[in-house]
Tab-separated table of C-alpha atoms in Angstrom:
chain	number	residue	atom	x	y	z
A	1	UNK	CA	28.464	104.067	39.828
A	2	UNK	CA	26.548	102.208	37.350
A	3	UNK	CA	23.644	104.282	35.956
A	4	UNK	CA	21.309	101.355	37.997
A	5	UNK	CA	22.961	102.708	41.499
A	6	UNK	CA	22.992	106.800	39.656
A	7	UNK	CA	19.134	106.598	38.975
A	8	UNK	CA	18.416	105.338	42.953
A	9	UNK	CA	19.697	108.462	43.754
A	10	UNK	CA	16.542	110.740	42.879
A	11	UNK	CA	14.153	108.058	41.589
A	12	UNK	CA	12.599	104.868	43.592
A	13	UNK	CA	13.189	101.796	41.274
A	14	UNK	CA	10.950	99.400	41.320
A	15	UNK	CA	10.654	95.481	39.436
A	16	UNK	CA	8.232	95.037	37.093
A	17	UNK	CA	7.989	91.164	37.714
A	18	UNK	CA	6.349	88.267	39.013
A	19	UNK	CA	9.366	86.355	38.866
A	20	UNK	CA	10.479	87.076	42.179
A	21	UNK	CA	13.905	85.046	42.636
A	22	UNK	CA	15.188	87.350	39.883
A	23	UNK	CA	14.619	90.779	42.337
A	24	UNK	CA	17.733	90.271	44.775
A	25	UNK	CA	20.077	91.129	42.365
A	26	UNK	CA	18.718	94.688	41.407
A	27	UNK	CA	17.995	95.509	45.061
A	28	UNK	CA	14.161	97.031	43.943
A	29	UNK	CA	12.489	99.195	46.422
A	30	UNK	CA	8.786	97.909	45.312
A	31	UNK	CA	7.044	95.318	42.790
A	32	UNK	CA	4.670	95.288	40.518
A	33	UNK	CA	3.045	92.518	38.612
A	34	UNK	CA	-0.174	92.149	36.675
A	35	UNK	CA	-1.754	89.512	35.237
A	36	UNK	CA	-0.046	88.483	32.323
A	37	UNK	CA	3.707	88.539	34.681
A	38	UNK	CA	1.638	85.736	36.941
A	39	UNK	CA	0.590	84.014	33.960
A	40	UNK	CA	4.362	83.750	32.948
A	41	UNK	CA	5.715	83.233	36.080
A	42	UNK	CA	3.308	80.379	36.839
A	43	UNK	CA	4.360	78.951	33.499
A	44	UNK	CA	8.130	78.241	34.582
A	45	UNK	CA	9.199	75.481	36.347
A	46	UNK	CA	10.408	77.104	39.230
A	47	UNK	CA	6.782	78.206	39.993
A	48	UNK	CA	4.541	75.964	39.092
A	49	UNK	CA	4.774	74.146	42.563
A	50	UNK	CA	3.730	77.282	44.221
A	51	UNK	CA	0.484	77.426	41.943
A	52	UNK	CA	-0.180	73.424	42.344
A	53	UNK	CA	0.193	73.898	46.139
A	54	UNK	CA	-2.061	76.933	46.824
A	55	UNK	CA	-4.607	75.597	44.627
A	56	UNK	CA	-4.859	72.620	46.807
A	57	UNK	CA	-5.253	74.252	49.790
A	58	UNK	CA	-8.223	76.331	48.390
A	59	UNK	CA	-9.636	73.543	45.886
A	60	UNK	CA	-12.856	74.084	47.281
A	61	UNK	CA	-13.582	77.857	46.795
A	62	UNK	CA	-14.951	79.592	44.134
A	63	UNK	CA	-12.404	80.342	40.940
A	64	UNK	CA	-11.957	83.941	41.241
A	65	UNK	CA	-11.466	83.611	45.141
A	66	UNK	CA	-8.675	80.783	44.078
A	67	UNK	CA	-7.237	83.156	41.783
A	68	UNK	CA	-6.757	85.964	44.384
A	69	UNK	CA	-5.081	83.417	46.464
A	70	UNK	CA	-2.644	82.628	43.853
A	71	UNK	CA	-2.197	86.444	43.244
A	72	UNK	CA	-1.286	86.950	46.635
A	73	UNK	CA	1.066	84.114	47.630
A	74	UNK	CA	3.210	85.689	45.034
A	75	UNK	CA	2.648	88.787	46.475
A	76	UNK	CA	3.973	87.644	49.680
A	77	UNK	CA	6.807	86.152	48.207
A	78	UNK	CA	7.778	89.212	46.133
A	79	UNK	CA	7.543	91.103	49.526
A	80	UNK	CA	10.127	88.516	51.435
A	81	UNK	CA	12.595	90.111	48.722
A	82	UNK	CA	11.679	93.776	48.509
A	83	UNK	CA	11.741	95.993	51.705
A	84	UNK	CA	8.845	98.346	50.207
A	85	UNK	CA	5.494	97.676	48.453
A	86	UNK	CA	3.720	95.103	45.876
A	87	UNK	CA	1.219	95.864	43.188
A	88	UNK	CA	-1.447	93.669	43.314
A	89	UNK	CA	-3.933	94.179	40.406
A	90	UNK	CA	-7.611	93.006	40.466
A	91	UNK	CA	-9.433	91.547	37.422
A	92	UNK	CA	-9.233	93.374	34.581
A	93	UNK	CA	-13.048	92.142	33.888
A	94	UNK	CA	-14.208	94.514	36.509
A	95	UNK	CA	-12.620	98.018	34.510
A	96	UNK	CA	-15.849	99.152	34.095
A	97	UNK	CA	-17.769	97.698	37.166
A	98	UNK	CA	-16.600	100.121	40.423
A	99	UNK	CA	-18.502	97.919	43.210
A	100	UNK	CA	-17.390	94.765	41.747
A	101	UNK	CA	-13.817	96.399	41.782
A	102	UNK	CA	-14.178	97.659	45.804
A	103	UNK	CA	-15.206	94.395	46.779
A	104	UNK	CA	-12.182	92.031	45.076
A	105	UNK	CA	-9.839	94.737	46.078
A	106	UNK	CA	-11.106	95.053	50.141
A	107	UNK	CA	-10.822	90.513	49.241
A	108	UNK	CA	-6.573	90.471	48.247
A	109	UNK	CA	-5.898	93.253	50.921
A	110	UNK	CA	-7.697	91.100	53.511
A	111	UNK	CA	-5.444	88.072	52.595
A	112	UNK	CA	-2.709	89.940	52.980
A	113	UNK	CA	-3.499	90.979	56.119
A	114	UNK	CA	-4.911	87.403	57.339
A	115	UNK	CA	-0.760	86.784	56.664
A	116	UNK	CA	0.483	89.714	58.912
A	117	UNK	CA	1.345	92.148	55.398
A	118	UNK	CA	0.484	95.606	56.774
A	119	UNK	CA	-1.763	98.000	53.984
A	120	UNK	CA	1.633	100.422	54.122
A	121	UNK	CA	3.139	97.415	51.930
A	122	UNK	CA	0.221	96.431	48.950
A	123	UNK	CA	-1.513	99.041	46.363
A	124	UNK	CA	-4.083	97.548	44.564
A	125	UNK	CA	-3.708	98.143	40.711
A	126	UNK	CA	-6.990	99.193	38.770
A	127	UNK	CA	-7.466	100.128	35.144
A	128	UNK	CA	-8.026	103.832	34.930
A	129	UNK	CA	-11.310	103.787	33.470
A	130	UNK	CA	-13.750	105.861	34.873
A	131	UNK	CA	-15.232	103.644	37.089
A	132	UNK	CA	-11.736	102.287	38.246
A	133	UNK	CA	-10.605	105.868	39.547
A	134	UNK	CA	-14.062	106.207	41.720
A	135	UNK	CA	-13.098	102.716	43.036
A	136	UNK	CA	-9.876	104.028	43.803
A	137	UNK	CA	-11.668	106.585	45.857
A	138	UNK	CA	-13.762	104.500	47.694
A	139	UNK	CA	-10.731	102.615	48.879
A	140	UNK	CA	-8.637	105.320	49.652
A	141	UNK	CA	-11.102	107.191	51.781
A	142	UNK	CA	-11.025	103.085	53.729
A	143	UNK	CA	-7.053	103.000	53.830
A	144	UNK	CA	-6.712	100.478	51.031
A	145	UNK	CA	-3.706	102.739	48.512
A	146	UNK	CA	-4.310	101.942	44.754
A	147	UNK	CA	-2.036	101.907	41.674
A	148	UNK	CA	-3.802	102.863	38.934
A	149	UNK	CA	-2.632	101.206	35.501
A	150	UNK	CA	-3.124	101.699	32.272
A	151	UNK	CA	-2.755	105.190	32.015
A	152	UNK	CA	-2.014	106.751	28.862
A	153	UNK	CA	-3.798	110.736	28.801
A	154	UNK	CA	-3.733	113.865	31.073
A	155	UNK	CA	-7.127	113.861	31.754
A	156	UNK	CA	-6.911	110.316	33.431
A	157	UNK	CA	-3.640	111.522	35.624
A	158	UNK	CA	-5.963	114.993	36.512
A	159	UNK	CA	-8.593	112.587	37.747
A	160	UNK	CA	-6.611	110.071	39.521
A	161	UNK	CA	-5.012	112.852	41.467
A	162	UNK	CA	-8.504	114.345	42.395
A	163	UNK	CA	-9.312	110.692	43.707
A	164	UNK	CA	-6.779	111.122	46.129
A	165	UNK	CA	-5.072	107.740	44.180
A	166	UNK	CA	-1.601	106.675	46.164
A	167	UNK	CA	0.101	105.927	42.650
A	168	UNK	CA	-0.541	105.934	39.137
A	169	UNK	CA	1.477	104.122	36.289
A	170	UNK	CA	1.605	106.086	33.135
A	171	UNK	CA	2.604	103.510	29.702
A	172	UNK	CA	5.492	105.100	28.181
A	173	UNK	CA	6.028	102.561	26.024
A	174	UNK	CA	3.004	101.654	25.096
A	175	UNK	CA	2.542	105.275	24.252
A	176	UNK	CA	5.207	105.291	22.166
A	177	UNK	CA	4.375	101.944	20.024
A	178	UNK	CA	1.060	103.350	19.217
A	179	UNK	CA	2.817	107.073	17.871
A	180	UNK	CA	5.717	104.762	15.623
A	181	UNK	CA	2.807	103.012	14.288
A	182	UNK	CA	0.512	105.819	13.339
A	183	UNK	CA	3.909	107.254	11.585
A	184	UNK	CA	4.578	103.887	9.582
A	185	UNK	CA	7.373	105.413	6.947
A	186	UNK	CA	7.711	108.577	7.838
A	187	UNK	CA	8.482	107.974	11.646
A	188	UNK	CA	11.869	109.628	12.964
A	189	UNK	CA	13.380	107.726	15.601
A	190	UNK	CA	16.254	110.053	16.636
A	191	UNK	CA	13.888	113.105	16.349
A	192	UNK	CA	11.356	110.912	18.615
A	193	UNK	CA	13.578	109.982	21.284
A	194	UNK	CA	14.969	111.058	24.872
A	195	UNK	CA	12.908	114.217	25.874
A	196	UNK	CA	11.499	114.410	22.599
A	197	UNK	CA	9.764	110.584	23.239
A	198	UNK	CA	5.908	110.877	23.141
A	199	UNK	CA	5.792	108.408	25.995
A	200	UNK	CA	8.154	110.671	27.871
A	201	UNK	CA	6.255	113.919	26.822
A	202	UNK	CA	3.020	112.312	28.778
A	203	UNK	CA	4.863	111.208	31.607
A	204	UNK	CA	7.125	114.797	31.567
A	205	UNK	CA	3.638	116.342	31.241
A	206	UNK	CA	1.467	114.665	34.319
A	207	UNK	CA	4.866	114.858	36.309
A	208	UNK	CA	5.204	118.634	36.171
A	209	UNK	CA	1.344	119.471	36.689
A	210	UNK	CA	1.301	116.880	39.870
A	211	UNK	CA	4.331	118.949	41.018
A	212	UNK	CA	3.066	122.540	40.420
A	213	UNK	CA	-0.170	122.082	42.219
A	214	UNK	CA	1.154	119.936	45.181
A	215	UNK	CA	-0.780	116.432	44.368
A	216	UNK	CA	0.172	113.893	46.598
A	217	UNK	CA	-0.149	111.412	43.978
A	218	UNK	CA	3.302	109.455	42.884
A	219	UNK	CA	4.165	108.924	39.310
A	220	UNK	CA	5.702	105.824	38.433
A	221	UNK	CA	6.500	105.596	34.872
A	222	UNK	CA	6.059	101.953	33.541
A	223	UNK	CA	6.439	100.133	30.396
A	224	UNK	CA	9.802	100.821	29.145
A	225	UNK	CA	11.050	99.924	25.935
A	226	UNK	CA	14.984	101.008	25.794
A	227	UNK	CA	17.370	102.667	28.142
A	228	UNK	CA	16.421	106.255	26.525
A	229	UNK	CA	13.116	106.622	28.144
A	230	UNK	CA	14.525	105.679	31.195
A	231	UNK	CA	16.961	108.072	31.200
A	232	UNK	CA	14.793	110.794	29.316
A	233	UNK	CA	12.786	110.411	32.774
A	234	UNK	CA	15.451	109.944	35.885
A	235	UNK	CA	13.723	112.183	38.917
A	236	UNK	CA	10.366	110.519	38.355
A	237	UNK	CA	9.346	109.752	41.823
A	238	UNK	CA	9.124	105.986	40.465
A	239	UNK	CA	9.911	103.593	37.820
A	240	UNK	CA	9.089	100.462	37.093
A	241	UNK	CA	11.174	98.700	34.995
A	242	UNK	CA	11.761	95.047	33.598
A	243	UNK	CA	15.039	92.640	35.005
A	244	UNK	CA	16.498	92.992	31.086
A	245	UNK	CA	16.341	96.646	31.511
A	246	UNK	CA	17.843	96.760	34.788
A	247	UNK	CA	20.253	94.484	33.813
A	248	UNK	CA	21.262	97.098	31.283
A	249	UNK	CA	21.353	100.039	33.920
A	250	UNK	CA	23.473	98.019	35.478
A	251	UNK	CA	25.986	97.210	33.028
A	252	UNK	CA	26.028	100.753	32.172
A	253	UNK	CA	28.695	103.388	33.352
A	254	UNK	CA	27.777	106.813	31.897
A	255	UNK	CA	26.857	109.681	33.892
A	256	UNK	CA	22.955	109.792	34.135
A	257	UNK	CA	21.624	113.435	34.994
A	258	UNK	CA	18.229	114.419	36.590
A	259	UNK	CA	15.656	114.740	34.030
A	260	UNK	CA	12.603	115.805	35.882
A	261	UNK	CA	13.243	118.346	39.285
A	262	UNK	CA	10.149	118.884	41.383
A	263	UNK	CA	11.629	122.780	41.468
A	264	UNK	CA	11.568	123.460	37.958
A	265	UNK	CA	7.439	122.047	37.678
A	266	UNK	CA	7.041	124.941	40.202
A	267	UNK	CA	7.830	127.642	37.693
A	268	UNK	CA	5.960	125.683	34.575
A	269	UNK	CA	3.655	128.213	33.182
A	270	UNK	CA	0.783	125.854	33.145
A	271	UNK	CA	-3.097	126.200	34.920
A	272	UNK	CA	-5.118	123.987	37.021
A	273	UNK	CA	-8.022	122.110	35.480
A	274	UNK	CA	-10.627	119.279	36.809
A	275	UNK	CA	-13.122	116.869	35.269
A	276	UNK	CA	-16.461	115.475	36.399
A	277	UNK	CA	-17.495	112.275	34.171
A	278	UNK	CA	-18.595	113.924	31.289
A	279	UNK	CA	-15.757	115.841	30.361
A	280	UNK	CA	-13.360	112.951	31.644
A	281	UNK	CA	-15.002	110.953	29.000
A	282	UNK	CA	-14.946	113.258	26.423
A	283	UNK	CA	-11.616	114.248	27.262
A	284	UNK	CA	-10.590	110.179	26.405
A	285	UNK	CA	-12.775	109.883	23.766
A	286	UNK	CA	-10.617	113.123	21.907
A	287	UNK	CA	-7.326	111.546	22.680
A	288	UNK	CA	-7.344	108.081	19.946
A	289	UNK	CA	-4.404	106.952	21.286
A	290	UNK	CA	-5.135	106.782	24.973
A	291	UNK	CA	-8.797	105.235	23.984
A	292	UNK	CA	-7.096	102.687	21.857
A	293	UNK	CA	-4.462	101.680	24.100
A	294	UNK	CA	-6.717	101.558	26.782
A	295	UNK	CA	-9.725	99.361	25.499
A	296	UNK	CA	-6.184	97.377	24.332
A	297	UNK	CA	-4.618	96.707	27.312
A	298	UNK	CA	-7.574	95.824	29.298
A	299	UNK	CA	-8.762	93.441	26.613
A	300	UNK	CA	-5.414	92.049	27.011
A	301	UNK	CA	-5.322	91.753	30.264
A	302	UNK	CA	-8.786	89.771	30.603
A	303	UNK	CA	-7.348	87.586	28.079
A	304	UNK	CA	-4.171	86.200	30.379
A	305	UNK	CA	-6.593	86.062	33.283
A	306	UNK	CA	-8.859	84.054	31.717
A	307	UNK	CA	-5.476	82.117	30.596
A	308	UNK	CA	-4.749	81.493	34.638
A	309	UNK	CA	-8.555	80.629	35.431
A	310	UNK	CA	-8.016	77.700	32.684
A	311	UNK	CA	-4.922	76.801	34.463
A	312	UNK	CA	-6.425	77.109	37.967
A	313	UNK	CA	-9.623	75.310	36.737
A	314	UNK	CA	-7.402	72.733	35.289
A	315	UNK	CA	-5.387	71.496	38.871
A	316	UNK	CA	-8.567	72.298	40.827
């Protein structure tokens, strides 16, 4: 088997993509896009009649209510392709607002259901700020399962599984670019790699704690930059990965072990811990790199949406 068809064998793949007519040929179990894959998907020619069309049908409604119908239709097309779930993600504007981010997130799971998609197949991605993982609560306690992005320190994984959150998505990569950079000269690659990877570590680290107090919450490792972290991280319960990367699982044939194993987390000698908001916050405020990366990737993030309102504003 190619190491593609070795990892679906103890770890649910998933496509991290809004392109969706690339999915069939990697055979994904889920999806997950944000806003800058829409922004690039809506970009190509194959898509832009999709955008043009729903943005007629809804030319009169507000711009962030257009915007959540254009997130969606892709969202049911993605689903017409994979037999599991989508990741929907809502504004990255609201990180910091947790009403704001209940009431756009009860909006995209209603229009899913208004076209017959059941709330076993959408999780609503949120920033895990603060205020994103009490969101998160809210709408798990109401049925609606979350994702929770942009994940880079323990102390946001330890309150995300408190939450009762359906998913989170810790950045390996991301983790990793912001460690090779701190280094500059005197970063090792080979001595920073596999198991060894600090995007790995973090992901390794949340993994085994989730496992050795029996939190429900899945880990799906995201943002991938080679084949090693992958493979440094086969028996995640999920990864997402991009089509170039699958594509490379694919066209490789070596054997791929089982990293992570839910029975060895059981004998970690580790201890339980907890935060309330204060400590949460001071927790992130200690770690630099999850702070940076954070306030990073949500600036980024508001960025391309406000990219796709332009576009949406521009055909309305």
């Amino acid at each position: 088997m190619n190491q593609l068809d070795q990892l679906k064998q103890f770890t649910t793949v998933v496509a991290d993509t809004g392109n969706f007519k690339e999915l069939a040929a990697f055979a994904p179990r889920d999806a997950t896009t944000n806003p800058s894959l829409i922004l690039k998907a809506v970009q190509q020619p194959d898509y832009a009649p999709l955008l043009t069309a729903t943005v007629a049908a809804h030319k009169n409604d507000r711009l962030d209510a257009i915007v959540d119908e254009v997130l969606v239709r892709f969202g049911v097309e993605i689903l017409k392709v994979v037999p599991g779930r989508v990741s929907t993600e809502v504004d990255a504007r609201l990180s910091f607002d947790t009403a704001a981010t209940v009431a756009r997130a009860r909006r995209i799971m209603a229009l899913y259901e208004a076209r017959g998609i059941g709330r076993d197949r959408v999780l609503i991605k949120i920033a895990s700020t603060w205020e994103g993982i009490q969101a998160a609560r809210i709408l798990e306690h109401d049925g609606i399962h979350c994702n929770l992005t942009l994940l880079f320190s323990f102390c946001q994984a330890v309150a995300c599984g408190e939450a009762g959150v359906r998913l989170i998505s810790p950045f390996v990569g991301r983790i990793y670019d912001w460690h090779k950079k701190s280094a500059g000269a005197g970063w090792d690659e080979a001595a920073s790699s596999l198991a060894n990877d600090p995007g790995v570590k973090s992901v390794s680290q949340i993994y085994t704690y989730y496992k050795k107090f029996d939190i429900d919450t899945e880990v799906m490792g995201a943002s991938f930059r080679n084949l090693g972290q992958i493979q440094a991280l086969a028996g995640c319960d999920l990864l997402t990965i991009s089509p170039d990367l699958l594509a490379k699982l694919q066209a490789t044939d070596a054997p791929l072990s089982r990293a992570l194993d839910p029975k060895a987390a059981k004998n970690a000698p580790i201890h339980a811990t907890t935060h309330n908001e204060p400590s949460f916050r001071l927790a992130l405020n200690d770690d630099a790199m999850a702070t940076e990366k954070l306030a990073e990737g949500v600036r980024a993030f508001a960025v391309d949406a406000g990219k796709l309102d332009k576009m949406i504003e521009g055909l309305a």
